[in-house]
């Protein structure tokens, strides 16, 4: 989506839809808010009439459309709920709802009247940024395999009007940032949405190489021969079942704009398809497992954002990519596999494959780069979805400062994360009789946390945060309606905005 800034009023008549926010009104009859006066004038009093009839109440998700009698587009009013409660996230969602409501209705350009979205807890710059984010993310569609489309909003403009035209320079900076981030999210979703026949480990590696050329990153691709040399037993075991799509590990490096010399490593689970392997999954929702690469694709998005936003720390991205399918060459329950670190894993369920590929990537990150901080993103467990639902990511960390920093960034982006405990109880559960750790426990409790205890084995003393994004990394038609309007059906690129924002803060 094209994003623009305009010093004039949204009612100038040059756009298909002029959008204003409306805060929730009380029971008493209040006069039409000041921020709707111009809208009322160009509508020939229609907006005021709707207000007087209490058709406009300002409740969240409420959308009112009025056509201008002069034929110069429509006036759209979107409810924001109580003024005292509205946050940047409220504005982000409202912008997305408007874009969704206008889709397929011939509105190509929309403009937001900034002043009407500013509230007690939403400053003008935050409102402008959120309007862009919501509009661009909500307008995203995965069109690669569609031969027809209804057509939606193509350009969103934030109109400053006389209230905010003085703030133009500061606002433009925030909006440029929002444009970079949302464009990166669309790019990330486009890759994460590719089905497994196309998005093979090799294809993900090629995307990384292309990205490296585009934004200036050093990129290395390790094929199965190189992985064998490196003794990455985990990735080779999981990837061993696939005849057509061999595994890859990809390492990307952004050198950092600051002088701090700090290094943050970001590791992602890249299972291009998770059938479960020999411990095969039931057929019902197996198609969703094309999204099991979301962690690794998020790493691509994070590196892209880091480079374009020129964040201070050096950022290392590592993608652990493999296809988990059953065959005569697949790894099996009972196997013992040695990870890059030298530690061994007893495989008791081939469907607990994410932790197995991550063992190599985490060990490699620690050994080669000695990062100050290590963050991994993975669609790791169904237990995460059971515990937190499909809007909230699980956060497990051995470092309070790192965890708090990520939670702080998460509050800014509106991508919810919730920290969960990791204790000796979970560590005990993953001890193996024959190897250092086992990938499945006989007592199937706290699945998100036993998986975390397994991962912890490979990070040593490094400050580490694990983000289990199983639920929020994609939406389906059945989960879609509970999600914010800016998350479309399919890949959401969950975690990219939060970690990019976190890196900016470092
Ligand atoms: N990729 C799945 C986890 C998952 C489930 C992601 C639902 C997204 C939505 C993972 O590899 C898996 O299969 N986990 C198993 C682990 C179990 C066998 C210990 C699970 O959660 O059931
Ligand atoms: Mn699995
Ligand atoms: Zn998986």
PDB file of C-alpha atoms and ligand atoms in Angstrom, residues 269 271 273-276 281 289 292-293 324 350-355 379-381, ligand 3:
ATOM      1  CA  UNK A 269      12.507 -22.746  13.288  1.00  0.00           C
ATOM      2  CA  UNK A 271      10.107 -26.552   9.105  1.00  0.00           C
ATOM      3  CA  UNK A 273       6.214 -28.763   6.202  1.00  0.00           C
ATOM      4  CA  UNK A 274       5.547 -30.649   9.414  1.00  0.00           C
ATOM      5  CA  UNK A 275       3.700 -33.892   8.733  1.00  0.00           C
ATOM      6  CA  UNK A 276       4.972 -35.216  12.052  1.00  0.00           C
ATOM      7  CA  UNK A 281      -0.073 -36.174  12.519  1.00  0.00           C
ATOM      8  CA  UNK A 289       1.793 -27.099   8.921  1.00  0.00           C
ATOM      9  CA  UNK A 292       5.713 -24.294  10.523  1.00  0.00           C
ATOM     10  CA  UNK A 293       8.501 -22.273   8.904  1.00  0.00           C
ATOM     11  CA  UNK A 324       9.615 -33.204   8.299  1.00  0.00           C
ATOM     12  CA  UNK A 350       9.492 -37.395  15.407  1.00  0.00           C
ATOM     13  CA  UNK A 351       6.756 -34.753  15.608  1.00  0.00           C
ATOM     14  CA  UNK A 352       8.724 -32.893  18.287  1.00  0.00           C
ATOM     15  CA  UNK A 353      11.122 -31.893  15.504  1.00  0.00           C
ATOM     16  CA  UNK A 354      11.354 -28.142  16.029  1.00  0.00           C
ATOM     17  CA  UNK A 355      13.487 -28.401  19.159  1.00  0.00           C
ATOM     18  CA  UNK A 379       6.017 -22.465  16.030  1.00  0.00           C
ATOM     19  CA  UNK A 380       7.116 -24.991  18.591  1.00  0.00           C
ATOM     20  CA  UNK A 381       4.181 -26.514  20.466  1.00  0.00           C
TER      21      UNK A 381
HETATM   22 ZN1  LIG B   3       6.678 -28.460  13.940  1.00  0.00          ZN
END
